[in-house]
């Protein structure tokens, strides 16, 4: 069972690194992760790795909880009307 778990973890590392490579190839890049409440705690390590790989990466993460262990700026917004939310995304 341990070997299976290690294989899954290794695959996860591969996927995180591959995403970082793609982000680097598209620098400057903006990564938008919307409604990340359910995975916010698990995002800290991948985001740190992606920022190491793609130094010109801007990550926008929407969540009701803040990221831990990742340098970030918090901009608190109330729920936006659909048109305003689309305009913000495009801008």
mmCIF file with all atom_site columns, C-alpha atoms in Angstrom:
data_model
loop_
_atom_site.group_PDB
_atom_site.id
_atom_site.type_symbol
_atom_site.label_atom_id
_atom_site.label_alt_id
_atom_site.label_comp_id
_atom_site.label_asym_id
_atom_site.label_entity_id
_atom_site.label_seq_id
_atom_site.pdbx_PDB_ins_code
_atom_site.Cartn_x
_atom_site.Cartn_y
_atom_site.Cartn_z
_atom_site.occupancy
_atom_site.B_iso_or_equiv
_atom_site.pdbx_formal_charge
_atom_site.auth_seq_id
_atom_site.auth_comp_id
_atom_site.auth_asym_id
_atom_site.auth_atom_id
_atom_site.pdbx_PDB_model_num
ATOM 1  C CA . UNK A 1 1  ? 0.000   0.000  0.000   1.00 0.00 ? 1  UNK A CA 1
ATOM 2  C CA . UNK A 1 2  ? 2.833   2.403  0.775   1.00 0.00 ? 2  UNK A CA 1
ATOM 3  C CA . UNK A 1 3  ? 4.259   2.086  -2.749  1.00 0.00 ? 3  UNK A CA 1
ATOM 4  C CA . UNK A 1 4  ? 0.889   2.985  -4.237  1.00 0.00 ? 4  UNK A CA 1
ATOM 5  C CA . UNK A 1 5  ? 0.655   6.091  -2.029  1.00 0.00 ? 5  UNK A CA 1
ATOM 6  C CA . UNK A 1 6  ? 4.219   7.094  -2.941  1.00 0.00 ? 6  UNK A CA 1
ATOM 7  C CA . UNK A 1 7  ? 3.378   6.690  -6.634  1.00 0.00 ? 7  UNK A CA 1
ATOM 8  C CA . UNK A 1 8  ? 0.366   8.935  -6.313  1.00 0.00 ? 8  UNK A CA 1
ATOM 9  C CA . UNK A 1 9  ? 2.381   11.550 -4.455  1.00 0.00 ? 9  UNK A CA 1
ATOM 10 C CA . UNK A 1 10 ? 5.127   11.408 -7.091  1.00 0.00 ? 10 UNK A CA 1
ATOM 11 C CA . UNK A 1 11 ? 2.514   11.858 -9.823  1.00 0.00 ? 11 UNK A CA 1
ATOM 12 C CA . UNK A 1 12 ? 1.143   14.889 -7.971  1.00 0.00 ? 12 UNK A CA 1
ATOM 13 C CA . UNK A 1 13 ? 4.627   16.426 -7.884  1.00 0.00 ? 13 UNK A CA 1
ATOM 14 C CA . UNK A 1 14 ? 4.967   15.785 -11.619 1.00 0.00 ? 14 UNK A CA 1
ATOM 15 C CA . UNK A 1 15 ? 1.654   17.515 -12.317 1.00 0.00 ? 15 UNK A CA 1
ATOM 16 C CA . UNK A 1 16 ? 2.546   20.536 -10.150 1.00 0.00 ? 16 UNK A CA 1
ATOM 17 C CA . UNK A 1 17 ? 5.939   20.846 -11.878 1.00 0.00 ? 17 UNK A CA 1
ATOM 18 C CA . UNK A 1 18 ? 4.372   20.479 -15.327 1.00 0.00 ? 18 UNK A CA 1
ATOM 19 C CA . UNK A 1 19 ? 1.881   23.254 -14.587 1.00 0.00 ? 19 UNK A CA 1
ATOM 20 C CA . UNK A 1 20 ? 4.826   25.415 -13.459 1.00 0.00 ? 20 UNK A CA 1
ATOM 21 C CA . UNK A 1 21 ? 6.623   24.722 -16.742 1.00 0.00 ? 21 UNK A CA 1
ATOM 22 C CA . UNK A 1 22 ? 3.555   25.730 -18.740 1.00 0.00 ? 22 UNK A CA 1
ATOM 23 C CA . UNK A 1 23 ? 3.138   28.919 -16.712 1.00 0.00 ? 23 UNK A CA 1
ATOM 24 C CA . UNK A 1 24 ? 6.810   29.776 -17.258 1.00 0.00 ? 24 UNK A CA 1
ATOM 25 C CA . UNK A 1 25 ? 6.453   29.261 -21.012 1.00 0.00 ? 25 UNK A CA 1
ATOM 26 C CA . UNK A 1 26 ? 3.628   31.795 -21.058 1.00 0.00 ? 26 UNK A CA 1
ATOM 27 C CA . UNK A 1 27 ? 5.240   34.524 -18.931 1.00 0.00 ? 27 UNK A CA 1
ATOM 28 C CA . UNK A 1 28 ? 4.058   37.049 -18.038 1.00 0.00 ? 28 UNK A CA 1
ATOM 29 C CA . UNK A 1 29 ? 1.194   34.873 -16.867 1.00 0.00 ? 29 UNK A CA 1
ATOM 30 C CA . UNK A 1 30 ? -1.930  35.354 -14.802 1.00 0.00 ? 30 UNK A CA 1
ATOM 31 C CA . UNK A 1 31 ? -3.337  32.317 -13.019 1.00 0.00 ? 31 UNK A CA 1
ATOM 32 C CA . UNK A 1 32 ? -6.918  32.788 -11.824 1.00 0.00 ? 32 UNK A CA 1
ATOM 33 C CA . UNK A 1 33 ? -8.202  30.223 -9.309  1.00 0.00 ? 33 UNK A CA 1
ATOM 34 C CA . UNK A 1 34 ? -11.803 31.037 -8.492  1.00 0.00 ? 34 UNK A CA 1
ATOM 35 C CA . UNK A 1 35 ? -13.758 29.733 -5.495  1.00 0.00 ? 35 UNK A CA 1
ATOM 36 C CA . UNK A 1 36 ? -10.761 27.998 -3.933  1.00 0.00 ? 36 UNK A CA 1
ATOM 37 C CA . UNK A 1 37 ? -12.310 27.632 -0.466  1.00 0.00 ? 37 UNK A CA 1
ATOM 38 C CA . UNK A 1 38 ? -12.222 23.827 -0.479  1.00 0.00 ? 38 UNK A CA 1
ATOM 39 C CA . UNK A 1 39 ? -8.530  23.605 -1.456  1.00 0.00 ? 39 UNK A CA 1
ATOM 40 C CA . UNK A 1 40 ? -7.044  26.814 -0.049  1.00 0.00 ? 40 UNK A CA 1
ATOM 41 C CA . UNK A 1 41 ? -4.823  25.004 2.471   1.00 0.00 ? 41 UNK A CA 1
ATOM 42 C CA . UNK A 1 42 ? -3.489  22.645 -0.206  1.00 0.00 ? 42 UNK A CA 1
ATOM 43 C CA . UNK A 1 43 ? -2.655  25.516 -2.591  1.00 0.00 ? 43 UNK A CA 1
ATOM 44 C CA . UNK A 1 44 ? 0.192   27.026 -0.566  1.00 0.00 ? 44 UNK A CA 1
ATOM 45 C CA . UNK A 1 45 ? 2.896   24.576 -1.666  1.00 0.00 ? 45 UNK A CA 1
ATOM 46 C CA . UNK A 1 46 ? 1.961   24.430 -5.381  1.00 0.00 ? 46 UNK A CA 1
ATOM 47 C CA . UNK A 1 47 ? 1.651   28.227 -5.579  1.00 0.00 ? 47 UNK A CA 1
ATOM 48 C CA . UNK A 1 48 ? 5.066   28.676 -3.987  1.00 0.00 ? 48 UNK A CA 1
ATOM 49 C CA . UNK A 1 49 ? 6.593   26.237 -6.502  1.00 0.00 ? 49 UNK A CA 1
ATOM 50 C CA . UNK A 1 50 ? 4.846   27.885 -9.452  1.00 0.00 ? 50 UNK A CA 1
ATOM 51 C CA . UNK A 1 51 ? 6.127   31.295 -8.355  1.00 0.00 ? 51 UNK A CA 1
ATOM 52 C CA . UNK A 1 52 ? 9.668   29.873 -8.186  1.00 0.00 ? 52 UNK A CA 1
ATOM 53 C CA . UNK A 1 53 ? 9.354   28.462 -11.710 1.00 0.00 ? 53 UNK A CA 1
ATOM 54 C CA . UNK A 1 54 ? 7.473   31.366 -13.290 1.00 0.00 ? 54 UNK A CA 1
ATOM 55 C CA . UNK A 1 55 ? 8.886   34.502 -11.699 1.00 0.00 ? 55 UNK A CA 1
ATOM 56 C CA . UNK A 1 56 ? 6.572   36.757 -13.725 1.00 0.00 ? 56 UNK A CA 1
ATOM 57 C CA . UNK A 1 57 ? 3.408   35.018 -12.501 1.00 0.00 ? 57 UNK A CA 1
ATOM 58 C CA . UNK A 1 58 ? 0.447   36.799 -10.966 1.00 0.00 ? 58 UNK A CA 1
ATOM 59 C CA . UNK A 1 59 ? -1.881  34.427 -9.147  1.00 0.00 ? 59 UNK A CA 1
ATOM 60 C CA . UNK A 1 60 ? -5.393  35.586 -8.341  1.00 0.00 ? 60 UNK A CA 1
ATOM 61 C CA . UNK A 1 61 ? -7.111  33.284 -5.870  1.00 0.00 ? 61 UNK A CA 1
ATOM 62 C CA . UNK A 1 62 ? -10.666 33.923 -4.772  1.00 0.00 ? 62 UNK A CA 1
ATOM 63 C CA . UNK A 1 63 ? -11.618 32.433 -1.446  1.00 0.00 ? 63 UNK A CA 1
ATOM 64 C CA . UNK A 1 64 ? -13.384 33.323 1.758   1.00 0.00 ? 64 UNK A CA 1
ATOM 65 C CA . UNK A 1 65 ? -10.213 32.329 3.632   1.00 0.00 ? 65 UNK A CA 1
ATOM 66 C CA . UNK A 1 66 ? -6.709  33.689 3.139   1.00 0.00 ? 66 UNK A CA 1
ATOM 67 C CA . UNK A 1 67 ? -3.676  31.763 1.969   1.00 0.00 ? 67 UNK A CA 1
ATOM 68 C CA . UNK A 1 68 ? -1.151  30.808 4.587   1.00 0.00 ? 68 UNK A CA 1
ATOM 69 C CA . UNK A 1 69 ? 2.610   30.627 4.095   1.00 0.00 ? 69 UNK A CA 1
ATOM 70 C CA . UNK A 1 70 ? 2.520   32.400 0.725   1.00 0.00 ? 70 UNK A CA 1
ATOM 71 C CA . UNK A 1 71 ? 3.319   36.114 0.422   1.00 0.00 ? 71 UNK A CA 1
ATOM 72 C CA . UNK A 1 72 ? 0.156   37.744 -0.848  1.00 0.00 ? 72 UNK A CA 1
ATOM 73 C CA . UNK A 1 73 ? -2.031  40.797 -0.881  1.00 0.00 ? 73 UNK A CA 1
ATOM 74 C CA . UNK A 1 74 ? -5.627  40.479 0.253   1.00 0.00 ? 74 UNK A CA 1
ATOM 75 C CA . UNK A 1 75 ? -8.296  42.537 -1.446  1.00 0.00 ? 75 UNK A CA 1
ATOM 76 C CA . UNK A 1 76 ? -11.622 42.092 0.297   1.00 0.00 ? 76 UNK A CA 1
ATOM 77 C CA . UNK A 1 77 ? -14.650 42.370 -1.984  1.00 0.00 ? 77 UNK A CA 1
ATOM 78 C CA . UNK A 1 78 ? -18.328 41.916 -1.371  1.00 0.00 ? 78 UNK A CA 1
ATOM 79 C CA . UNK A 1 79 ? -20.140 39.663 -3.838  1.00 0.00 ? 79 UNK A CA 1
ATOM 80 C CA . UNK A 1 80 ? -20.226 41.390 -7.213  1.00 0.00 ? 80 UNK A CA 1
ATOM 81 C CA . UNK A 1 81 ? -23.056 41.552 -9.719  1.00 0.00 ? 81 UNK A CA 1
ATOM 82 C CA . UNK A 1 82 ? -22.365 39.252 -12.669 1.00 0.00 ? 82 UNK A CA 1
ATOM 83 C CA . UNK A 1 83 ? -21.470 42.052 -15.090 1.00 0.00 ? 83 UNK A CA 1
ATOM 84 C CA . UNK A 1 84 ? -19.033 43.636 -12.635 1.00 0.00 ? 84 UNK A CA 1
ATOM 85 C CA . UNK A 1 85 ? -17.415 40.268 -11.912 1.00 0.00 ? 85 UNK A CA 1
ATOM 86 C CA . UNK A 1 86 ? -16.916 39.607 -15.645 1.00 0.00 ? 86 UNK A CA 1
ATOM 87 C CA . UNK A 1 87 ? -15.461 43.089 -16.133 1.00 0.00 ? 87 UNK A CA 1
ATOM 88 C CA . UNK A 1 88 ? -13.046 42.541 -13.227 1.00 0.00 ? 88 UNK A CA 1
ATOM 89 C CA . UNK A 1 89 ? -11.942 39.204 -14.699 1.00 0.00 ? 89 UNK A CA 1
ATOM 90 C CA . UNK A 1 90 ? -11.336 40.714 -18.138 1.00 0.00 ? 90 UNK A CA 1
ATOM 91 C CA . UNK A 1 91 ? -9.510  43.764 -16.751 1.00 0.00 ? 91 UNK A CA 1
#
